Amino acid sequence: MVTTTTPLEEELLELAGSVPDPELPVLTLRELGVVRAVHARGADSVEVELTPTYTGCPAIEAMALDIERVLHEHGIREVTVRTVLAPAWSTDDITEEGRRKLREFGIAPPRVRNASGPVPVALGPTRTRDADPSAAGADELEAVRCPHCGSADTELLSRFSSTACKALRRCLTCREPFDHFKEL
Amino acid sequence: MTTPTVKDTALAPAALALGDDALVLSHRLGEWAGNAPVLEEEVALANIALDLLGQARMLLSMVGDEDELAFLREERAFRNLQLVEQPNGDFAHTIARQLYFSVYQHLLHTQLADGDGPFAALAAKAVKETAYHRDHAEQWTLRLGDGTEVSHDRMQQAANALWRYTGEMFQPVEGLDIDWTALQTAWLEQIEDVLRRATLSVPEGPRTGAWSAGAGRQGLHTEPFGRMLAEMQHLHRSHPGASW
């Protein structure tokens, strides 16, 4: 698909992307990779394409409101935020800068996967270290590192954590529990 | 009393079937909030419920007003499988229901995502979430089945009790381009594999045939569903148009 973007659209995309994520305010929406495009529909009317991280992510409504507010403040009279599903968002859409910020915030960033498709399952029946060679797919991804001390010796406590996008882990070196932005 | 309108489109039967499955199971899982055996599990079940609710909102919005469809339809207008409306029971029953449904949903979403129909984009998104649901149910089935004598027995009882609701999953849904026979074969293979690894036996007894429970897709539901709906819809019906 060939698309052309005007300088105004680029400027507004930058602006919409500068909005902080409502759940993880250290990240901007651009770093999270959820603002897909901005289309100018006239002098002061634009449409923004936003994609959800998870289908049920409740933050998407707050994101849309924040984008509308920022663009209104920039003099755009009419802002429509449209939710797009395809292509599905993946944690690979989080930028390098975004990953660095997550780590500094105390959240282990998602590991980069190149292929889409089913999530590799590297988890045993109970609390399990990823190093378990019997776990299917364990060799496909590197170990999750503790964001506090950098140790690769960490264990899974729960596949689901404070939000749908995170898993709860604990570092076996420094003993600190931490959130892991799980791969999607 | 107005009846919510469902847009008269070719999408409607499938959007309601898939949307109601997600909505009803989401509500059942939400009932665990405050009651789950451990905090991590409470959070896990609530997160799975949230994923399903997101899917339900998108599907129901394709054919009408999501709130009206969820809160103002009568029992007979719901098109969900009877499996998903079954009460939570003990934790093993919830896990057996999750296992049966998430394996089905994962296979279904995979097929839909591979196609180019109206549900392909949503399925491509949902299939990644469903993979986590499936994994969660599988790991718990292994842990309970291959756990203590008590957990093994209770997991087996739960797997047996819900078995009769699994035939209905493979009734063709109008408007979905799915190879239902292949879906059923793959489902059986995967379920048998998990149960075997969990040292559980594959339940015997009918899943379809002369006697079967399956009729949720036609609007016929089991007795506990009415009570679930009463609780789910009570607030909305008592305070029409309320917001906060």
Short mmCIF file of C-alpha atoms in Angstrom, two decimals:
data_model
loop_
_atom_site.label_atom_id
_atom_site.label_comp_id
_atom_site.label_asym_id
_atom_site.label_seq_id
_atom_site.Cartn_x
_atom_site.Cartn_y
_atom_site.Cartn_z
CA MET A 1 0.00 0.00 0.00
CA VAL A 2 1.33 3.40 -0.96
CA THR A 3 0.33 6.28 1.21
CA THR A 4 1.44 9.84 1.11
CA THR A 5 1.61 11.87 4.24
CA THR A 6 1.47 15.64 4.26
CA PRO A 7 3.71 17.69 6.53
CA LEU A 8 0.64 18.67 8.56
CA GLU A 9 -0.31 15.02 9.05
CA GLU A 10 3.22 14.25 10.14
CA GLU A 11 3.16 17.07 12.62
CA LEU A 12 -0.20 15.95 14.04
CA LEU A 13 0.93 12.32 14.17
CA GLU A 14 3.90 13.45 16.22
CA LEU A 15 1.58 15.41 18.48
CA ALA A 16 -0.90 12.56 18.95
CA GLY A 17 2.01 10.20 19.58
CA SER A 18 3.38 12.47 22.31
CA VAL A 19 0.38 11.73 24.57
CA PRO A 20 1.45 9.64 27.58
CA ASP A 21 -0.08 6.20 28.06
CA PRO A 22 -2.74 6.47 30.80
CA GLU A 23 -1.59 3.26 32.53
CA LEU A 24 2.15 3.56 31.96
CA PRO A 25 2.78 7.30 31.84
CA VAL A 26 6.50 6.79 31.28
CA LEU A 27 5.64 5.70 27.74
CA THR A 28 4.15 7.82 25.01
CA LEU A 29 1.57 6.37 22.65
CA ARG A 30 4.16 6.55 19.86
CA GLU A 31 6.64 4.50 21.90
CA LEU A 32 3.88 2.01 22.68
CA GLY A 33 3.17 1.80 18.95
CA VAL A 34 -0.60 2.28 19.11
CA VAL A 35 -1.08 5.44 17.02
CA ARG A 36 -1.19 4.19 13.46
CA ALA A 37 -1.93 7.24 11.34
CA VAL A 38 -3.42 10.71 11.17
CA HIS A 39 -5.47 11.70 8.12
CA ALA A 40 -6.35 15.33 7.48
CA ARG A 41 -9.96 15.68 6.35
CA GLY A 42 -9.85 19.38 5.59
CA ALA A 43 -8.41 22.49 7.15
CA ASP A 44 -9.35 21.75 10.73
CA SER A 45 -10.68 18.20 10.76
CA VAL A 46 -8.62 15.05 11.26
CA GLU A 47 -9.08 11.35 11.79
CA VAL A 48 -6.65 9.44 14.03
CA GLU A 49 -6.20 5.68 13.75
CA LEU A 50 -5.60 4.06 17.13
CA THR A 51 -5.09 0.33 17.74
CA PRO A 52 -5.74 -1.38 21.08
CA THR A 53 -3.03 -3.38 22.83
CA TYR A 54 -5.55 -5.95 24.10
CA THR A 55 -9.12 -6.18 22.77
CA GLY A 56 -10.52 -5.37 26.18
CA CYS A 57 -7.96 -2.77 27.20
CA PRO A 58 -9.99 -0.17 29.12
CA ALA A 59 -7.27 2.47 28.60
CA ILE A 60 -8.20 2.95 24.96
CA GLU A 61 -11.04 5.33 25.80
CA ALA A 62 -8.74 7.49 27.93
CA MET A 63 -6.17 7.44 25.10
CA ALA A 64 -8.76 8.63 22.60
CA LEU A 65 -9.90 11.46 24.90
CA ASP A 66 -6.30 12.57 25.51
CA ILE A 67 -5.54 12.60 21.78
CA GLU A 68 -8.69 14.64 21.11
CA ARG A 69 -7.75 17.13 23.80
CA VAL A 70 -4.18 17.60 22.56
CA LEU A 71 -5.26 18.09 18.96
CA HIS A 72 -8.08 20.45 19.96
CA GLU A 73 -5.53 22.52 21.85
CA HIS A 74 -3.50 22.63 18.68
CA GLY A 75 -6.42 24.27 16.90
CA ILE A 76 -7.97 21.24 15.22
CA ARG A 77 -11.70 21.71 15.54
CA GLU A 78 -12.90 18.25 14.68
CA VAL A 79 -11.00 15.15 15.83
CA THR A 80 -12.27 11.64 15.22
CA VAL A 81 -10.38 8.76 16.81
CA ARG A 82 -11.08 5.51 15.04
CA THR A 83 -10.12 2.11 16.48
CA VAL A 84 -8.41 -0.17 13.98
CA LEU A 85 -7.71 -3.84 14.61
CA ALA A 86 -5.66 -4.92 11.60
CA PRO A 87 -2.83 -5.52 11.59
CA ALA A 88 -3.08 -6.66 15.19
CA TRP A 89 -0.83 -4.80 17.63
CA SER A 90 2.16 -6.73 18.85
CA THR A 91 4.67 -6.02 21.59
CA ASP A 92 7.21 -5.88 18.75
CA ASP A 93 5.59 -2.49 17.96
CA ILE A 94 7.05 -1.01 21.15
CA THR A 95 10.06 1.11 20.18
CA GLU A 96 13.61 0.65 21.49
CA GLU A 97 13.22 3.87 23.44
CA GLY A 98 9.97 2.54 24.88
CA ARG A 99 11.68 -0.65 26.02
CA ARG A 100 14.45 1.30 27.70
CA LYS A 101 11.91 3.46 29.56
CA LEU A 102 9.94 0.42 30.71
CA ARG A 103 13.10 -1.14 32.14
CA GLU A 104 13.99 2.09 33.96
CA PHE A 105 10.44 2.19 35.33
CA GLY A 106 10.94 -1.29 36.83
CA ILE A 107 9.03 -3.29 34.22
CA ALA A 108 10.86 -5.95 32.23
CA PRO A 109 10.18 -5.12 28.58
CA PRO A 110 8.72 -7.70 26.21
CA ARG A 111 11.26 -9.75 24.31
CA VAL A 112 11.30 -9.20 20.57
CA ARG A 113 9.75 -11.88 18.42
CA ASN A 114 9.85 -11.69 14.70
CA ALA A 115 7.11 -14.02 13.63
CA SER A 116 3.50 -13.43 14.59
CA GLY A 117 1.23 -16.30 15.43
CA PRO A 118 0.70 -18.42 18.52
CA VAL A 119 2.46 -17.37 21.68
CA PRO A 120 5.36 -19.71 22.45
CA VAL A 121 4.57 -21.55 25.65
CA ALA A 122 7.57 -21.89 27.88
CA LEU A 123 5.80 -22.41 31.16
CA GLY A 124 5.55 -25.42 33.43
CA PRO A 125 2.67 -26.46 35.63
CA THR A 126 3.85 -24.48 38.63
CA ARG A 127 6.31 -21.71 39.28
CA THR A 128 8.91 -22.38 36.70
CA ARG A 129 12.20 -21.06 35.55
CA ASP A 130 12.48 -20.40 31.85
CA ALA A 131 15.76 -22.28 31.88
CA ASP A 132 13.82 -25.54 32.16
CA PRO A 133 14.99 -27.23 28.96
CA SER A 134 11.95 -29.48 28.85
CA ALA A 135 9.62 -26.50 28.49
CA ALA A 136 8.45 -26.24 24.90
CA GLY A 137 9.79 -23.19 23.13
CA ALA A 138 12.17 -22.29 25.93
CA ASP A 139 15.01 -21.81 23.51
CA GLU A 140 13.10 -19.46 21.25
CA LEU A 141 13.28 -16.48 23.54
CA GLU A 142 16.05 -15.18 25.75
CA ALA A 143 15.52 -15.19 29.53
CA VAL A 144 13.48 -12.40 31.12
CA ARG A 145 15.92 -10.19 32.99
CA CYS A 146 15.21 -8.54 36.32
CA PRO A 147 14.77 -4.79 35.65
CA HIS A 148 16.32 -4.00 39.03
CA CYS A 149 19.57 -5.99 39.09
CA GLY A 150 19.76 -7.39 35.56
CA SER A 151 19.88 -11.03 36.64
CA ALA A 152 18.56 -13.58 34.16
CA ASP A 153 17.61 -15.90 37.03
CA THR A 154 13.92 -15.05 37.44
CA GLU A 155 10.77 -17.07 37.97
CA LEU A 156 7.15 -16.69 36.93
CA LEU A 157 4.70 -16.04 39.77
CA SER A 158 1.60 -15.44 37.70
CA ARG A 159 0.88 -15.23 33.99
CA PHE A 160 -1.43 -12.30 34.64
CA SER A 161 -0.63 -9.25 36.68
CA SER A 162 -2.01 -5.78 37.48
CA THR A 163 -3.06 -5.29 33.86
CA ALA A 164 -3.80 -7.74 31.04
CA CYS A 165 -0.52 -6.90 29.31
CA LYS A 166 1.76 -7.87 32.19
CA ALA A 167 2.90 -11.03 33.98
CA LEU A 168 4.20 -11.12 37.55
CA ARG A 169 7.72 -12.45 38.09
CA ARG A 170 10.31 -12.54 40.87
CA CYS A 171 14.06 -12.19 40.67
CA LEU A 172 15.86 -15.10 42.33
CA THR A 173 19.05 -13.05 42.74
CA CYS A 174 17.79 -9.84 44.37
CA ARG A 175 14.43 -11.37 45.41
CA GLU A 176 12.44 -8.39 44.12
CA PRO A 177 9.12 -9.11 42.44
CA PHE A 178 8.57 -7.27 39.17
CA ASP A 179 6.13 -6.88 36.30
CA HIS A 180 7.01 -8.27 32.89
CA PHE A 181 5.33 -6.77 29.82
CA LYS A 182 4.52 -10.12 28.28
CA GLU A 183 4.94 -10.86 24.60
CA LEU A 184 1.84 -10.57 22.47
CA MET B 1 -40.29 -2.45 27.48
CA THR B 2 -38.40 -2.13 24.22
CA THR B 3 -36.56 -5.03 22.73
CA PRO B 4 -33.06 -4.19 21.53
CA THR B 5 -32.79 -4.23 17.78
CA VAL B 6 -30.29 -6.44 16.05
CA LYS B 7 -29.20 -5.13 12.66
CA ASP B 8 -30.55 -7.33 9.93
CA THR B 9 -27.25 -8.29 8.31
CA ALA B 10 -25.63 -11.52 7.25
CA LEU B 11 -23.20 -10.94 10.13
CA ALA B 12 -25.83 -11.08 12.83
CA PRO B 13 -26.03 -14.81 13.66
CA ALA B 14 -22.25 -15.21 13.99
CA ALA B 15 -21.66 -11.89 15.75
CA LEU B 16 -24.29 -12.81 18.34
CA ALA B 17 -23.04 -16.39 18.76
CA LEU B 18 -19.40 -15.40 19.25
CA GLY B 19 -20.22 -12.19 21.11
CA ASP B 20 -22.58 -13.92 23.55
CA ASP B 21 -20.05 -16.70 24.22
CA ALA B 22 -17.49 -14.07 25.17
CA LEU B 23 -19.91 -11.92 27.17
CA VAL B 24 -21.41 -14.73 29.21
CA LEU B 25 -18.10 -16.42 30.01
CA SER B 26 -16.65 -13.04 30.91
CA HIS B 27 -19.44 -12.53 33.43
CA ARG B 28 -19.01 -16.00 34.92
CA LEU B 29 -15.27 -15.46 35.35
CA GLY B 30 -15.95 -12.07 36.89
CA GLU B 31 -17.93 -13.83 39.62
CA TRP B 32 -14.61 -15.13 40.95
CA ALA B 33 -13.50 -11.60 41.87
CA GLY B 34 -13.19 -11.63 45.64
CA ASN B 35 -13.58 -15.42 45.79
CA ALA B 36 -10.58 -16.93 43.99
CA PRO B 37 -8.30 -19.30 45.93
CA VAL B 38 -5.24 -17.06 45.66
CA LEU B 39 -4.71 -13.44 44.70
CA GLU B 40 -2.70 -14.27 41.56
CA GLU B 41 -5.55 -16.45 40.34
CA GLU B 42 -8.10 -13.78 41.05
CA VAL B 43 -6.12 -11.38 38.88
CA ALA B 44 -5.66 -14.02 36.17
CA LEU B 45 -9.37 -14.82 35.93
CA ALA B 46 -10.29 -11.14 35.92
CA ASN B 47 -7.79 -10.49 33.14
CA ILE B 48 -9.17 -13.32 31.04
CA ALA B 49 -12.66 -11.96 31.68
CA LEU B 50 -11.51 -8.54 30.50
CA ASP B 51 -10.13 -9.95 27.24
CA LEU B 52 -13.42 -11.72 26.62
CA LEU B 53 -15.42 -8.61 27.44
CA GLY B 54 -13.39 -6.65 24.90
CA GLN B 55 -14.15 -9.26 22.25
CA ALA B 56 -17.84 -9.21 23.19
CA ARG B 57 -18.04 -5.42 22.92
CA MET B 58 -16.59 -5.43 19.42
CA LEU B 59 -18.77 -8.29 18.22
CA LEU B 60 -22.03 -6.98 19.66
CA SER B 61 -21.28 -3.47 18.40
CA MET B 62 -21.18 -4.88 14.87
CA VAL B 63 -24.90 -5.61 15.05
CA GLY B 64 -26.39 -3.16 17.52
CA ASP B 65 -25.93 -1.18 20.72
CA GLU B 66 -23.61 -3.22 22.92
CA ASP B 67 -25.21 -2.16 26.21
CA GLU B 68 -28.76 -2.75 25.06
CA LEU B 69 -27.84 -6.14 23.65
CA ALA B 70 -26.09 -7.17 26.85
CA PHE B 71 -28.53 -5.80 29.38
CA LEU B 72 -31.95 -5.70 27.77
CA ARG B 73 -32.26 -8.96 25.87
CA GLU B 74 -34.32 -11.77 27.28
CA GLU B 75 -32.80 -15.17 27.96
CA ARG B 76 -34.17 -16.71 24.75
CA ALA B 77 -32.46 -14.03 22.63
CA PHE B 78 -28.96 -15.05 23.75
CA ARG B 79 -27.06 -17.29 21.35
CA ASN B 80 -24.17 -18.45 23.57
CA LEU B 81 -23.18 -22.05 24.11
CA GLN B 82 -24.63 -23.71 27.18
CA LEU B 83 -21.07 -24.56 28.23
CA VAL B 84 -20.13 -20.96 29.00
CA GLU B 85 -23.24 -20.28 31.10
CA GLN B 86 -22.56 -23.19 33.47
CA PRO B 87 -21.97 -22.04 37.05
CA ASN B 88 -18.39 -21.70 38.27
CA GLY B 89 -18.74 -24.66 40.63
CA ASP B 90 -15.51 -25.44 42.43
CA PHE B 91 -12.22 -24.24 40.98
CA ALA B 92 -11.84 -27.48 39.01
CA HIS B 93 -15.18 -26.89 37.26
CA THR B 94 -14.08 -23.41 36.27
CA ILE B 95 -10.81 -24.79 34.91
CA ALA B 96 -12.53 -27.61 32.99
CA ARG B 97 -14.91 -25.06 31.43
CA GLN B 98 -11.91 -22.85 30.57
CA LEU B 99 -10.03 -25.76 29.04
CA TYR B 100 -12.91 -26.92 26.87
CA PHE B 101 -13.83 -23.42 25.75
CA SER B 102 -10.38 -21.86 25.28
CA VAL B 103 -9.13 -24.75 23.14
CA TYR B 104 -12.27 -24.37 21.01
CA GLN B 105 -11.99 -20.60 20.81
CA HIS B 106 -8.30 -20.73 19.96
CA LEU B 107 -8.90 -23.16 17.09
CA LEU B 108 -11.88 -21.15 15.87
CA HIS B 109 -10.00 -17.84 15.97
CA THR B 110 -7.05 -19.40 14.18
CA GLN B 111 -9.30 -20.53 11.32
CA LEU B 112 -11.15 -17.20 11.18
CA ALA B 113 -7.89 -15.22 11.24
CA ASP B 114 -6.61 -17.21 8.28
CA GLY B 115 -9.67 -16.33 6.22
CA ASP B 116 -10.72 -12.97 4.82
CA GLY B 117 -14.21 -12.76 6.30
CA PRO B 118 -15.64 -9.93 8.40
CA PHE B 119 -14.29 -11.47 11.61
CA ALA B 120 -10.71 -12.00 10.39
CA ALA B 121 -9.23 -8.83 11.93
CA LEU B 122 -10.85 -9.38 15.30
CA ALA B 123 -9.87 -13.06 15.29
CA ALA B 124 -6.25 -12.22 14.43
CA LYS B 125 -6.18 -9.96 17.46
CA ALA B 126 -8.08 -12.28 19.78
CA VAL B 127 -6.12 -15.41 18.88
CA LYS B 128 -3.05 -14.05 20.63
CA GLU B 129 -5.05 -13.42 23.81
CA THR B 130 -6.80 -16.76 23.59
CA ALA B 131 -3.42 -18.50 23.44
CA TYR B 132 -2.77 -17.21 26.95
CA HIS B 133 -6.20 -18.34 28.15
CA ARG B 134 -5.62 -21.78 26.72
CA ASP B 135 -2.21 -22.01 28.33
CA HIS B 136 -3.63 -20.92 31.70
CA ALA B 137 -6.33 -23.62 31.57
CA GLU B 138 -3.90 -26.29 30.41
CA GLN B 139 -1.36 -25.59 33.15
CA TRP B 140 -4.06 -25.72 35.84
CA THR B 141 -5.51 -28.94 34.42
CA LEU B 142 -2.05 -30.53 34.62
CA ARG B 143 -1.45 -29.21 38.11
CA LEU B 144 -4.82 -30.35 39.49
CA GLY B 145 -5.01 -33.64 37.57
CA ASP B 146 -1.47 -34.64 38.39
CA GLY B 147 -1.65 -33.19 41.90
CA THR B 148 -3.05 -34.74 45.06
CA GLU B 149 -5.60 -37.51 45.16
CA VAL B 150 -8.28 -34.98 46.06
CA SER B 151 -7.39 -32.51 43.31
CA HIS B 152 -7.18 -35.36 40.79
CA ASP B 153 -10.64 -36.64 41.70
CA ARG B 154 -12.23 -33.23 41.64
CA MET B 155 -10.64 -32.35 38.30
CA GLN B 156 -11.89 -35.64 36.86
CA GLN B 157 -15.40 -35.01 38.19
CA ALA B 158 -15.41 -31.55 36.66
CA ALA B 159 -14.13 -32.79 33.29
CA ASN B 160 -16.87 -35.45 33.30
CA ALA B 161 -19.64 -33.09 34.39
CA LEU B 162 -19.06 -30.58 31.59
CA TRP B 163 -18.40 -33.13 28.85
CA ARG B 164 -22.02 -33.23 27.74
CA TYR B 165 -21.92 -29.52 26.85
CA THR B 166 -19.03 -29.89 24.43
CA GLY B 167 -20.86 -31.34 21.42
CA GLU B 168 -22.74 -28.12 20.80
CA MET B 169 -19.53 -26.21 20.06
CA PHE B 170 -19.29 -27.84 16.64
CA GLN B 171 -22.76 -27.03 15.40
CA PRO B 172 -22.17 -24.85 12.33
CA VAL B 173 -22.82 -21.16 12.91
CA GLU B 174 -24.49 -19.40 9.99
CA GLY B 175 -22.12 -17.01 8.25
CA LEU B 176 -18.85 -18.52 9.50
CA ASP B 177 -16.64 -20.16 6.91
CA ILE B 178 -15.28 -22.90 9.14
CA ASP B 179 -14.46 -26.56 8.59
CA TRP B 180 -16.42 -27.74 11.63
CA THR B 181 -15.42 -31.39 11.27
CA ALA B 182 -11.74 -30.52 11.24
CA LEU B 183 -12.32 -28.18 14.16
CA GLN B 184 -13.90 -30.97 16.19
CA THR B 185 -11.14 -33.44 15.32
CA ALA B 186 -8.44 -30.98 16.34
CA TRP B 187 -10.31 -30.10 19.53
CA LEU B 188 -10.65 -33.73 20.56
CA GLU B 189 -6.98 -34.39 19.87
CA GLN B 190 -5.84 -31.44 21.94
CA ILE B 191 -8.21 -32.13 24.83
CA GLU B 192 -7.28 -35.81 24.94
CA ASP B 193 -3.61 -34.87 24.94
CA VAL B 194 -3.97 -32.46 27.88
CA LEU B 195 -6.15 -34.86 29.88
CA ARG B 196 -3.72 -37.73 29.31
CA ARG B 197 -0.75 -35.65 30.46
CA ALA B 198 -2.79 -34.61 33.50
CA THR B 199 -3.26 -38.35 34.32
CA LEU B 200 -7.01 -37.88 33.77
CA SER B 201 -9.20 -40.11 31.67
CA VAL B 202 -11.16 -38.80 28.71
CA PRO B 203 -14.80 -38.65 29.84
CA GLU B 204 -17.21 -41.15 28.40
CA GLY B 205 -20.78 -40.39 27.52
CA PRO B 206 -22.58 -38.45 24.87
CA ARG B 207 -21.39 -35.15 23.50
CA THR B 208 -23.97 -35.08 20.73
CA GLY B 209 -26.65 -37.41 19.45
CA ALA B 210 -30.13 -38.38 20.53
CA TRP B 211 -29.61 -36.95 23.98
CA SER B 212 -27.55 -33.85 24.09
CA ALA B 213 -27.70 -30.57 25.90
CA GLY B 214 -26.85 -28.50 22.86
CA ALA B 215 -29.29 -25.79 22.03
CA GLY B 216 -27.78 -22.54 23.26
CA ARG B 217 -27.24 -21.38 19.70
CA GLN B 218 -31.01 -21.63 19.21
CA GLY B 219 -31.73 -19.65 22.37
CA LEU B 220 -32.48 -22.59 24.65
CA HIS B 221 -30.51 -22.32 27.86
CA THR B 222 -30.00 -24.21 31.07
CA GLU B 223 -31.68 -23.26 34.32
CA PRO B 224 -28.72 -21.43 35.95
CA PHE B 225 -28.49 -18.99 33.04
CA GLY B 226 -31.68 -17.14 33.99
CA ARG B 227 -30.33 -16.40 37.45
CA MET B 228 -27.02 -15.27 36.01
CA LEU B 229 -28.79 -12.87 33.67
CA ALA B 230 -30.96 -11.53 36.49
CA GLU B 231 -27.83 -10.56 38.37
CA MET B 232 -26.00 -9.27 35.31
CA GLN B 233 -28.90 -7.15 34.05
CA HIS B 234 -30.40 -6.02 37.35
CA LEU B 235 -28.52 -2.74 37.74
CA HIS B 236 -29.03 -1.59 34.17
CA ARG B 237 -32.72 -2.44 34.20
CA SER B 238 -33.33 -0.85 37.60
CA HIS B 239 -31.64 2.43 36.67
CA PRO B 240 -32.24 2.98 32.95
CA GLY B 241 -29.80 5.45 31.43
CA ALA B 242 -27.78 5.84 34.63
CA SER B 243 -24.16 6.87 34.29
CA TRP B 244 -21.32 7.83 36.59
#
